[in-house]
């Protein structure tokens, strides 16, 4: 437009934005990355080196003794170069301000759209407003119809409006509710426009499908040939990954799942005050499944091993020391059941210090004899 109007050639046009200056250098440099139309213009001149538009480094460098056009940021006129120029030019009726785009409520740009007679400078000083104010729609954002087109294409379950001036947001909310009211009831979205800091609750009904992975079992058919099949999984560990869920059998975690399986071996050593035979009697009286021998290797103590048992996966061993004292050593792989059993055995050993006879007189306290339990 400036090129075609010779009467405007003497009116300089500036852009006062460091970000725009840096971005423009990128466009001027990488012409080869643009479309054919832009590359063809390079045969004449670089299309991003403007003849009538130049960068303004500082407001102090601006000569406004005559007509001049400055494109300055920020657009809300709250601070920066645009605010400095407005404070400088607002009181002269020969000057003008063009608000390009949307203005937020509470900003100077929104205030001057109502053309007040007086405004305040950034320093708080009141001054008359005599310059003209014009607003043009020059927004890079989508409009209502483009937003509605996107909503209709995606059919979301929930719409939350989070950015914009309150009155305009409420208008958009009402319009969206009106436009989506014709949708089927089960596909109609909820539309909300919350205040800052107001929580929003949304429901996402979904049909969760889980892939069940069972351990491989080898079965032989009638001809004696071995075939590998997958057994079904009814219980195990549910793993959620990349929006998908897989149920793994407990014994398949290490081989097939993305999880790292770790076993925590625990050992507890304490002094046993009671005799070995007395402690064994208490142990068998308390637990129904006491088996001779340690299922898990028990770390050797200083003395000689007198006896060992296994109770629900917990290995229990008694060592006789040189000073005629005894150590009780418990060893187990950590799991909820074994942890509870180990705590119970340790508690039994500590209580044995008080009176073994009293404890034996109480009778079975936790479980019936193994034979009775089996018969039941």
PDB file of C-alpha atoms in Angstrom, residues 39-310:
ATOM      1  CA  UNK A  39      11.301 -18.306  -3.428  1.00  0.00           C
ATOM      2  CA  UNK A  40      10.399 -16.870  -6.852  1.00  0.00           C
ATOM      3  CA  UNK A  41      10.367 -13.365  -5.375  1.00  0.00           C
ATOM      4  CA  UNK A  42      14.024 -13.783  -4.453  1.00  0.00           C
ATOM      5  CA  UNK A  43      14.838 -13.296  -8.150  1.00  0.00           C
ATOM      6  CA  UNK A  44      13.889  -9.642  -7.621  1.00  0.00           C
ATOM      7  CA  UNK A  45      14.702  -9.012  -3.953  1.00  0.00           C
ATOM      8  CA  UNK A  46      14.341 -10.543  -0.521  1.00  0.00           C
ATOM      9  CA  UNK A  47      10.589 -10.242   0.147  1.00  0.00           C
ATOM     10  CA  UNK A  48      11.212  -9.821   3.893  1.00  0.00           C
ATOM     11  CA  UNK A  49      13.443  -6.775   3.493  1.00  0.00           C
ATOM     12  CA  UNK A  50      10.799  -4.069   3.412  1.00  0.00           C
ATOM     13  CA  UNK A  51      11.346  -0.815   1.611  1.00  0.00           C
ATOM     14  CA  UNK A  52       9.078   1.313   3.783  1.00  0.00           C
ATOM     15  CA  UNK A  53       9.099  -0.553   7.144  1.00  0.00           C
ATOM     16  CA  UNK A  54      12.067  -0.482   9.456  1.00  0.00           C
ATOM     17  CA  UNK A  55      12.940  -1.495  13.001  1.00  0.00           C
ATOM     18  CA  UNK A  56      12.807   0.991  15.860  1.00  0.00           C
ATOM     19  CA  UNK A  57      15.469   0.174  18.428  1.00  0.00           C
ATOM     20  CA  UNK A  58      14.415   2.754  21.027  1.00  0.00           C
ATOM     21  CA  UNK A  59      11.735   5.361  21.578  1.00  0.00           C
ATOM     22  CA  UNK A  60      14.515   7.881  22.102  1.00  0.00           C
ATOM     23  CA  UNK A  61      15.620   7.333  18.487  1.00  0.00           C
ATOM     24  CA  UNK A  62      12.161   8.205  17.107  1.00  0.00           C
ATOM     25  CA  UNK A  63      11.743  11.529  15.296  1.00  0.00           C
ATOM     26  CA  UNK A  64       8.044  12.334  15.600  1.00  0.00           C
ATOM     27  CA  UNK A  65       8.281  15.941  14.494  1.00  0.00           C
ATOM     28  CA  UNK A  66       6.311  14.895  11.409  1.00  0.00           C
ATOM     29  CA  UNK A  67       3.884  12.125  10.420  1.00  0.00           C
ATOM     30  CA  UNK A  68       5.015   8.670  11.481  1.00  0.00           C
ATOM     31  CA  UNK A  69       3.490   5.199  11.948  1.00  0.00           C
ATOM     32  CA  UNK A  70       4.723   2.896  14.723  1.00  0.00           C
ATOM     33  CA  UNK A  71       3.582  -0.697  15.198  1.00  0.00           C
ATOM     34  CA  UNK A  72       4.343  -1.289  18.880  1.00  0.00           C
ATOM     35  CA  UNK A  73       3.801  -4.015  21.447  1.00  0.00           C
ATOM     36  CA  UNK A  74       2.178  -4.951  23.756  1.00  0.00           C
ATOM     37  CA  UNK A  75      -1.278  -4.557  22.288  1.00  0.00           C
ATOM     38  CA  UNK A  76      -2.996  -4.033  25.655  1.00  0.00           C
ATOM     39  CA  UNK A  77      -1.018  -0.766  26.226  1.00  0.00           C
ATOM     40  CA  UNK A  78      -0.173  -1.785  29.784  1.00  0.00           C
ATOM     41  CA  UNK A  79       3.576  -1.194  29.549  1.00  0.00           C
ATOM     42  CA  UNK A  80       6.495  -1.183  27.143  1.00  0.00           C
ATOM     43  CA  UNK A  81       6.984   0.859  23.985  1.00  0.00           C
ATOM     44  CA  UNK A  82       3.281   1.041  23.109  1.00  0.00           C
ATOM     45  CA  UNK A  83       2.460   2.574  26.507  1.00  0.00           C
ATOM     46  CA  UNK A  84       5.329   5.067  26.268  1.00  0.00           C
ATOM     47  CA  UNK A  85       4.156   6.250  22.855  1.00  0.00           C
ATOM     48  CA  UNK A  86       0.520   6.478  23.949  1.00  0.00           C
ATOM     49  CA  UNK A  87       1.416   8.618  26.975  1.00  0.00           C
ATOM     50  CA  UNK A  88       3.454  10.790  24.639  1.00  0.00           C
ATOM     51  CA  UNK A  89       0.807  11.240  21.919  1.00  0.00           C
ATOM     52  CA  UNK A  90      -2.590  10.837  23.629  1.00  0.00           C
ATOM     53  CA  UNK A  91      -3.195  14.554  24.300  1.00  0.00           C
ATOM     54  CA  UNK A  92      -2.799  15.631  20.637  1.00  0.00           C
ATOM     55  CA  UNK A  93      -5.932  15.411  18.492  1.00  0.00           C
ATOM     56  CA  UNK A  94      -3.835  14.966  15.357  1.00  0.00           C
ATOM     57  CA  UNK A  95      -2.611  11.594  16.626  1.00  0.00           C
ATOM     58  CA  UNK A  96      -4.453   8.288  16.497  1.00  0.00           C
ATOM     59  CA  UNK A  97      -4.378   4.787  18.006  1.00  0.00           C
ATOM     60  CA  UNK A  98      -5.419   1.638  16.168  1.00  0.00           C
ATOM     61  CA  UNK A  99      -6.230  -1.271  18.497  1.00  0.00           C
ATOM     62  CA  UNK A 100      -5.537  -4.391  16.439  1.00  0.00           C
ATOM     63  CA  UNK A 101      -7.239  -7.394  17.981  1.00  0.00           C
ATOM     64  CA  UNK A 102      -8.874  -8.318  21.253  1.00  0.00           C
ATOM     65  CA  UNK A 103      -8.550  -6.213  24.425  1.00  0.00           C
ATOM     66  CA  UNK A 104      -8.897  -7.678  27.895  1.00  0.00           C
ATOM     67  CA  UNK A 105     -11.170  -6.028  30.446  1.00  0.00           C
ATOM     68  CA  UNK A 106      -9.220  -3.828  32.861  1.00  0.00           C
ATOM     69  CA  UNK A 107      -6.465  -2.866  30.406  1.00  0.00           C
ATOM     70  CA  UNK A 108      -5.797   0.584  28.959  1.00  0.00           C
ATOM     71  CA  UNK A 109      -6.577  -0.681  25.456  1.00  0.00           C
ATOM     72  CA  UNK A 110     -10.064  -1.736  26.617  1.00  0.00           C
ATOM     73  CA  UNK A 111     -10.556   1.543  28.470  1.00  0.00           C
ATOM     74  CA  UNK A 112      -9.792   3.871  25.551  1.00  0.00           C
ATOM     75  CA  UNK A 113     -12.199   1.996  23.253  1.00  0.00           C
ATOM     76  CA  UNK A 114     -14.977   3.864  25.125  1.00  0.00           C
ATOM     77  CA  UNK A 115     -13.122   7.136  24.273  1.00  0.00           C
ATOM     78  CA  UNK A 116     -12.819   8.649  27.755  1.00  0.00           C
ATOM     79  CA  UNK A 117     -11.983  12.340  28.040  1.00  0.00           C
ATOM     80  CA  UNK A 118      -9.136  11.666  30.456  1.00  0.00           C
ATOM     81  CA  UNK A 119      -6.601   8.888  30.947  1.00  0.00           C
ATOM     82  CA  UNK A 120      -3.719   8.297  33.326  1.00  0.00           C
ATOM     83  CA  UNK A 121      -0.121   7.877  32.287  1.00  0.00           C
ATOM     84  CA  UNK A 122       2.031   4.981  33.436  1.00  0.00           C
ATOM     85  CA  UNK A 123       3.384   7.267  36.205  1.00  0.00           C
ATOM     86  CA  UNK A 124      -0.182   7.923  37.449  1.00  0.00           C
ATOM     87  CA  UNK A 125      -0.515  11.459  36.092  1.00  0.00           C
ATOM     88  CA  UNK A 126      -3.888  12.445  34.594  1.00  0.00           C
ATOM     89  CA  UNK A 127      -3.889  13.827  31.057  1.00  0.00           C
ATOM     90  CA  UNK A 128      -6.591  14.590  28.469  1.00  0.00           C
ATOM     91  CA  UNK A 129      -7.300  12.053  25.770  1.00  0.00           C
ATOM     92  CA  UNK A 130      -7.716  13.849  22.445  1.00  0.00           C
ATOM     93  CA  UNK A 131      -6.284  11.269  20.022  1.00  0.00           C
ATOM     94  CA  UNK A 132      -8.634   9.207  17.887  1.00  0.00           C
ATOM     95  CA  UNK A 133      -9.167   5.532  18.762  1.00  0.00           C
ATOM     96  CA  UNK A 134     -10.057   2.887  16.180  1.00  0.00           C
ATOM     97  CA  UNK A 135     -10.407  -0.883  16.634  1.00  0.00           C
ATOM     98  CA  UNK A 136      -9.844  -3.380  13.827  1.00  0.00           C
ATOM     99  CA  UNK A 137     -10.123  -7.184  13.912  1.00  0.00           C
ATOM    100  CA  UNK A 138      -6.607  -8.444  13.316  1.00  0.00           C
ATOM    101  CA  UNK A 139      -6.478 -11.523  15.527  1.00  0.00           C
ATOM    102  CA  UNK A 140      -4.403 -14.616  14.763  1.00  0.00           C
ATOM    103  CA  UNK A 141      -6.787 -16.758  16.846  1.00  0.00           C
ATOM    104  CA  UNK A 142      -9.762 -18.721  15.567  1.00  0.00           C
ATOM    105  CA  UNK A 143     -13.266 -17.230  15.726  1.00  0.00           C
ATOM    106  CA  UNK A 144     -16.462 -18.771  17.050  1.00  0.00           C
ATOM    107  CA  UNK A 145     -17.353 -20.620  13.872  1.00  0.00           C
ATOM    108  CA  UNK A 146     -13.913 -22.212  13.665  1.00  0.00           C
ATOM    109  CA  UNK A 147     -14.147 -23.220  17.335  1.00  0.00           C
ATOM    110  CA  UNK A 148     -17.584 -24.706  16.726  1.00  0.00           C
ATOM    111  CA  UNK A 149     -16.303 -26.596  13.685  1.00  0.00           C
ATOM    112  CA  UNK A 150     -13.523 -28.085  15.828  1.00  0.00           C
ATOM    113  CA  UNK A 151     -15.991 -29.086  18.581  1.00  0.00           C
ATOM    114  CA  UNK A 152     -18.306 -30.747  16.080  1.00  0.00           C
ATOM    115  CA  UNK A 153     -15.397 -32.648  14.535  1.00  0.00           C
ATOM    116  CA  UNK A 154     -13.989 -33.942  17.842  1.00  0.00           C
ATOM    117  CA  UNK A 155     -17.256 -34.413  19.786  1.00  0.00           C
ATOM    118  CA  UNK A 156     -15.676 -34.026  23.255  1.00  0.00           C
ATOM    119  CA  UNK A 157     -17.407 -35.104  26.461  1.00  0.00           C
ATOM    120  CA  UNK A 158     -16.365 -31.923  28.316  1.00  0.00           C
ATOM    121  CA  UNK A 159     -15.564 -28.368  27.228  1.00  0.00           C
ATOM    122  CA  UNK A 160     -13.806 -25.978  29.633  1.00  0.00           C
ATOM    123  CA  UNK A 161     -13.290 -22.330  28.610  1.00  0.00           C
ATOM    124  CA  UNK A 162     -10.134 -21.093  30.327  1.00  0.00           C
ATOM    125  CA  UNK A 163      -8.861 -18.012  28.501  1.00  0.00           C
ATOM    126  CA  UNK A 164     -10.587 -14.730  27.774  1.00  0.00           C
ATOM    127  CA  UNK A 165     -12.668 -11.884  29.168  1.00  0.00           C
ATOM    128  CA  UNK A 166     -15.519 -13.032  31.435  1.00  0.00           C
ATOM    129  CA  UNK A 167     -18.468 -11.572  29.524  1.00  0.00           C
ATOM    130  CA  UNK A 168     -17.183 -12.893  26.210  1.00  0.00           C
ATOM    131  CA  UNK A 169     -16.495 -16.284  27.778  1.00  0.00           C
ATOM    132  CA  UNK A 170     -20.067 -16.447  29.085  1.00  0.00           C
ATOM    133  CA  UNK A 171     -21.396 -15.563  25.640  1.00  0.00           C
ATOM    134  CA  UNK A 172     -19.290 -18.295  24.072  1.00  0.00           C
ATOM    135  CA  UNK A 173     -20.454 -20.771  26.716  1.00  0.00           C
ATOM    136  CA  UNK A 174     -24.111 -19.981  26.048  1.00  0.00           C
ATOM    137  CA  UNK A 175     -23.659 -20.261  22.299  1.00  0.00           C
ATOM    138  CA  UNK A 176     -21.884 -23.613  22.577  1.00  0.00           C
ATOM    139  CA  UNK A 177     -24.638 -24.960  24.838  1.00  0.00           C
ATOM    140  CA  UNK A 178     -27.218 -23.805  22.321  1.00  0.00           C
ATOM    141  CA  UNK A 179     -25.418 -25.348  19.334  1.00  0.00           C
ATOM    142  CA  UNK A 180     -24.783 -28.698  21.058  1.00  0.00           C
ATOM    143  CA  UNK A 181     -28.331 -28.996  22.456  1.00  0.00           C
ATOM    144  CA  UNK A 182     -29.371 -30.791  19.270  1.00  0.00           C
ATOM    145  CA  UNK A 183     -26.808 -33.550  19.812  1.00  0.00           C
ATOM    146  CA  UNK A 184     -27.941 -36.924  21.209  1.00  0.00           C
ATOM    147  CA  UNK A 185     -28.333 -36.748  24.992  1.00  0.00           C
ATOM    148  CA  UNK A 186     -25.577 -39.307  25.609  1.00  0.00           C
ATOM    149  CA  UNK A 187     -23.101 -37.375  23.442  1.00  0.00           C
ATOM    150  CA  UNK A 188     -23.951 -33.854  24.623  1.00  0.00           C
ATOM    151  CA  UNK A 189     -20.887 -32.227  26.254  1.00  0.00           C
ATOM    152  CA  UNK A 190     -20.799 -30.272  29.490  1.00  0.00           C
ATOM    153  CA  UNK A 191     -19.646 -26.672  28.966  1.00  0.00           C
ATOM    154  CA  UNK A 192     -18.139 -24.723  31.861  1.00  0.00           C
ATOM    155  CA  UNK A 193     -16.441 -21.354  32.262  1.00  0.00           C
ATOM    156  CA  UNK A 194     -14.820 -21.478  35.728  1.00  0.00           C
ATOM    157  CA  UNK A 195     -13.419 -18.576  37.696  1.00  0.00           C
ATOM    158  CA  UNK A 196      -9.690 -18.464  38.373  1.00  0.00           C
ATOM    159  CA  UNK A 197      -8.861 -21.164  40.902  1.00  0.00           C
ATOM    160  CA  UNK A 198     -12.316 -22.759  40.723  1.00  0.00           C
ATOM    161  CA  UNK A 199     -12.074 -26.563  40.496  1.00  0.00           C
ATOM    162  CA  UNK A 200     -13.819 -28.361  37.653  1.00  0.00           C
ATOM    163  CA  UNK A 201     -14.981 -31.957  38.018  1.00  0.00           C
ATOM    164  CA  UNK A 202     -15.379 -34.086  34.899  1.00  0.00           C
ATOM    165  CA  UNK A 203     -16.552 -37.656  34.450  1.00  0.00           C
ATOM    166  CA  UNK A 204     -14.968 -39.895  31.850  1.00  0.00           C
ATOM    167  CA  UNK A 205     -17.002 -43.090  31.457  1.00  0.00           C
ATOM    168  CA  UNK A 206     -14.985 -45.751  29.723  1.00  0.00           C
ATOM    169  CA  UNK A 207     -15.056 -49.416  28.950  1.00  0.00           C
ATOM    170  CA  UNK A 208     -11.733 -50.715  30.251  1.00  0.00           C
ATOM    171  CA  UNK A 209     -10.435 -53.756  28.462  1.00  0.00           C
ATOM    172  CA  UNK A 210      -7.617 -55.801  29.930  1.00  0.00           C
ATOM    173  CA  UNK A 211      -5.324 -58.223  28.116  1.00  0.00           C
ATOM    174  CA  UNK A 212      -4.789 -61.304  30.298  1.00  0.00           C
ATOM    175  CA  UNK A 213      -1.379 -62.897  29.937  1.00  0.00           C
ATOM    176  CA  UNK A 214      -0.946 -66.371  31.407  1.00  0.00           C
ATOM    177  CA  UNK A 215       2.191 -68.397  31.796  1.00  0.00           C
ATOM    178  CA  UNK A 216       3.024 -70.889  29.053  1.00  0.00           C
ATOM    179  CA  UNK A 217       2.153 -74.485  29.792  1.00  0.00           C
ATOM    180  CA  UNK A 218       3.245 -77.531  27.809  1.00  0.00           C
ATOM    181  CA  UNK A 219       0.536 -80.042  27.031  1.00  0.00           C
ATOM    182  CA  UNK A 220       0.667 -83.247  25.060  1.00  0.00           C
ATOM    183  CA  UNK A 221      -2.027 -84.206  22.596  1.00  0.00           C
ATOM    184  CA  UNK A 222      -3.305 -87.721  21.924  1.00  0.00           C
ATOM    185  CA  UNK A 223      -0.327 -88.518  19.701  1.00  0.00           C
ATOM    186  CA  UNK A 224       2.143 -87.634  22.432  1.00  0.00           C
ATOM    187  CA  UNK A 225       3.302 -84.414  20.709  1.00  0.00           C
ATOM    188  CA  UNK A 226       4.004 -81.515  23.046  1.00  0.00           C
ATOM    189  CA  UNK A 227       2.239 -78.234  22.336  1.00  0.00           C
ATOM    190  CA  UNK A 228       2.645 -74.873  24.068  1.00  0.00           C
ATOM    191  CA  UNK A 229      -0.481 -73.057  25.121  1.00  0.00           C
ATOM    192  CA  UNK A 230      -1.343 -70.104  27.296  1.00  0.00           C
ATOM    193  CA  UNK A 231      -3.304 -70.726  30.439  1.00  0.00           C
ATOM    194  CA  UNK A 232      -6.014 -68.309  31.506  1.00  0.00           C
ATOM    195  CA  UNK A 233      -5.364 -65.739  34.246  1.00  0.00           C
ATOM    196  CA  UNK A 234      -8.034 -64.982  36.820  1.00  0.00           C
ATOM    197  CA  UNK A 235      -5.832 -63.145  39.314  1.00  0.00           C
ATOM    198  CA  UNK A 236      -2.461 -61.433  39.174  1.00  0.00           C
ATOM    199  CA  UNK A 237      -0.870 -57.996  38.824  1.00  0.00           C
ATOM    200  CA  UNK A 238      -2.625 -55.340  36.715  1.00  0.00           C
ATOM    201  CA  UNK A 239      -0.109 -53.209  34.782  1.00  0.00           C
ATOM    202  CA  UNK A 240      -1.267 -49.949  33.156  1.00  0.00           C
ATOM    203  CA  UNK A 241       0.977 -48.622  30.410  1.00  0.00           C
ATOM    204  CA  UNK A 242       0.406 -46.343  27.363  1.00  0.00           C
ATOM    205  CA  UNK A 243      -3.374 -46.225  27.984  1.00  0.00           C
ATOM    206  CA  UNK A 244      -3.513 -50.027  27.914  1.00  0.00           C
ATOM    207  CA  UNK A 245      -3.937 -52.537  30.738  1.00  0.00           C
ATOM    208  CA  UNK A 246      -2.481 -56.032  31.020  1.00  0.00           C
ATOM    209  CA  UNK A 247      -3.132 -58.613  33.711  1.00  0.00           C
ATOM    210  CA  UNK A 248      -0.058 -60.776  34.328  1.00  0.00           C
ATOM    211  CA  UNK A 249       0.067 -64.006  36.265  1.00  0.00           C
ATOM    212  CA  UNK A 250       2.236 -63.699  39.368  1.00  0.00           C
ATOM    213  CA  UNK A 251       4.730 -66.261  38.064  1.00  0.00           C
ATOM    214  CA  UNK A 252       4.933 -64.494  34.687  1.00  0.00           C
ATOM    215  CA  UNK A 253       5.961 -61.028  35.871  1.00  0.00           C
ATOM    216  CA  UNK A 254       9.689 -61.560  35.485  1.00  0.00           C
ATOM    217  CA  UNK A 255       9.585 -63.052  31.970  1.00  0.00           C
ATOM    218  CA  UNK A 256       6.749 -61.219  30.225  1.00  0.00           C
ATOM    219  CA  UNK A 257       5.973 -57.927  31.965  1.00  0.00           C
ATOM    220  CA  UNK A 258       7.847 -54.584  31.733  1.00  0.00           C
ATOM    221  CA  UNK A 259       8.183 -54.593  35.525  1.00  0.00           C
ATOM    222  CA  UNK A 260      11.401 -55.302  37.359  1.00  0.00           C
ATOM    223  CA  UNK A 261      10.761 -58.076  39.850  1.00  0.00           C
ATOM    224  CA  UNK A 262      12.829 -57.875  43.033  1.00  0.00           C
ATOM    225  CA  UNK A 263      12.894 -60.222  46.007  1.00  0.00           C
ATOM    226  CA  UNK A 264      13.797 -58.723  49.370  1.00  0.00           C
ATOM    227  CA  UNK A 265      15.496 -61.234  51.661  1.00  0.00           C
ATOM    228  CA  UNK A 266      15.133 -60.353  55.329  1.00  0.00           C
ATOM    229  CA  UNK A 267      16.976 -61.698  58.374  1.00  0.00           C
ATOM    230  CA  UNK A 268      16.233 -61.120  62.053  1.00  0.00           C
ATOM    231  CA  UNK A 269      18.527 -62.236  64.897  1.00  0.00           C
ATOM    232  CA  UNK A 270      17.641 -62.032  68.593  1.00  0.00           C
ATOM    233  CA  UNK A 271      18.616 -63.702  71.889  1.00  0.00           C
ATOM    234  CA  UNK A 272      16.442 -66.686  72.915  1.00  0.00           C
ATOM    235  CA  UNK A 273      16.004 -67.041  76.677  1.00  0.00           C
ATOM    236  CA  UNK A 274      13.975 -70.255  76.637  1.00  0.00           C
ATOM    237  CA  UNK A 275      15.317 -73.740  76.000  1.00  0.00           C
ATOM    238  CA  UNK A 276      15.112 -75.041  72.461  1.00  0.00           C
ATOM    239  CA  UNK A 277      12.593 -77.750  73.325  1.00  0.00           C
ATOM    240  CA  UNK A 278      10.366 -75.300  75.194  1.00  0.00           C
ATOM    241  CA  UNK A 279      10.443 -72.803  72.326  1.00  0.00           C
ATOM    242  CA  UNK A 280       9.596 -75.559  69.815  1.00  0.00           C
ATOM    243  CA  UNK A 281       6.620 -76.555  71.947  1.00  0.00           C
ATOM    244  CA  UNK A 282       5.387 -72.964  71.965  1.00  0.00           C
ATOM    245  CA  UNK A 283       5.971 -72.702  68.220  1.00  0.00           C
ATOM    246  CA  UNK A 284       3.924 -75.826  67.451  1.00  0.00           C
ATOM    247  CA  UNK A 285       1.247 -74.765  69.905  1.00  0.00           C
ATOM    248  CA  UNK A 286       0.873 -71.403  68.163  1.00  0.00           C
ATOM    249  CA  UNK A 287       1.168 -72.400  64.497  1.00  0.00           C
ATOM    250  CA  UNK A 288      -0.432 -75.364  62.770  1.00  0.00           C
ATOM    251  CA  UNK A 289       2.017 -75.664  59.861  1.00  0.00           C
ATOM    252  CA  UNK A 290       5.416 -76.012  61.542  1.00  0.00           C
ATOM    253  CA  UNK A 291       7.721 -78.134  59.378  1.00  0.00           C
ATOM    254  CA  UNK A 292      11.122 -79.447  60.471  1.00  0.00           C
ATOM    255  CA  UNK A 293      14.046 -77.990  58.572  1.00  0.00           C
ATOM    256  CA  UNK A 294      14.656 -74.539  57.101  1.00  0.00           C
ATOM    257  CA  UNK A 295      13.191 -73.933  53.638  1.00  0.00           C
ATOM    258  CA  UNK A 296      15.390 -70.820  53.230  1.00  0.00           C
ATOM    259  CA  UNK A 297      19.086 -70.888  54.048  1.00  0.00           C
ATOM    260  CA  UNK A 298      19.623 -69.235  57.412  1.00  0.00           C
ATOM    261  CA  UNK A 299      22.823 -67.197  57.822  1.00  0.00           C
ATOM    262  CA  UNK A 300      25.177 -69.131  60.110  1.00  0.00           C
ATOM    263  CA  UNK A 301      25.673 -67.800  63.613  1.00  0.00           C
ATOM    264  CA  UNK A 302      28.755 -68.123  65.830  1.00  0.00           C
ATOM    265  CA  UNK A 303      27.463 -71.230  67.588  1.00  0.00           C
ATOM    266  CA  UNK A 304      26.270 -74.640  66.509  1.00  0.00           C
ATOM    267  CA  UNK A 305      22.825 -75.200  65.045  1.00  0.00           C
ATOM    268  CA  UNK A 306      20.466 -76.960  67.467  1.00  0.00           C
ATOM    269  CA  UNK A 307      17.238 -77.033  65.485  1.00  0.00           C
ATOM    270  CA  UNK A 308      15.457 -75.405  62.568  1.00  0.00           C
ATOM    271  CA  UNK A 309      11.869 -75.185  61.355  1.00  0.00           C
ATOM    272  CA  UNK A 310       9.787 -73.539  58.623  1.00  0.00           C
TER     273      UNK A 310
END
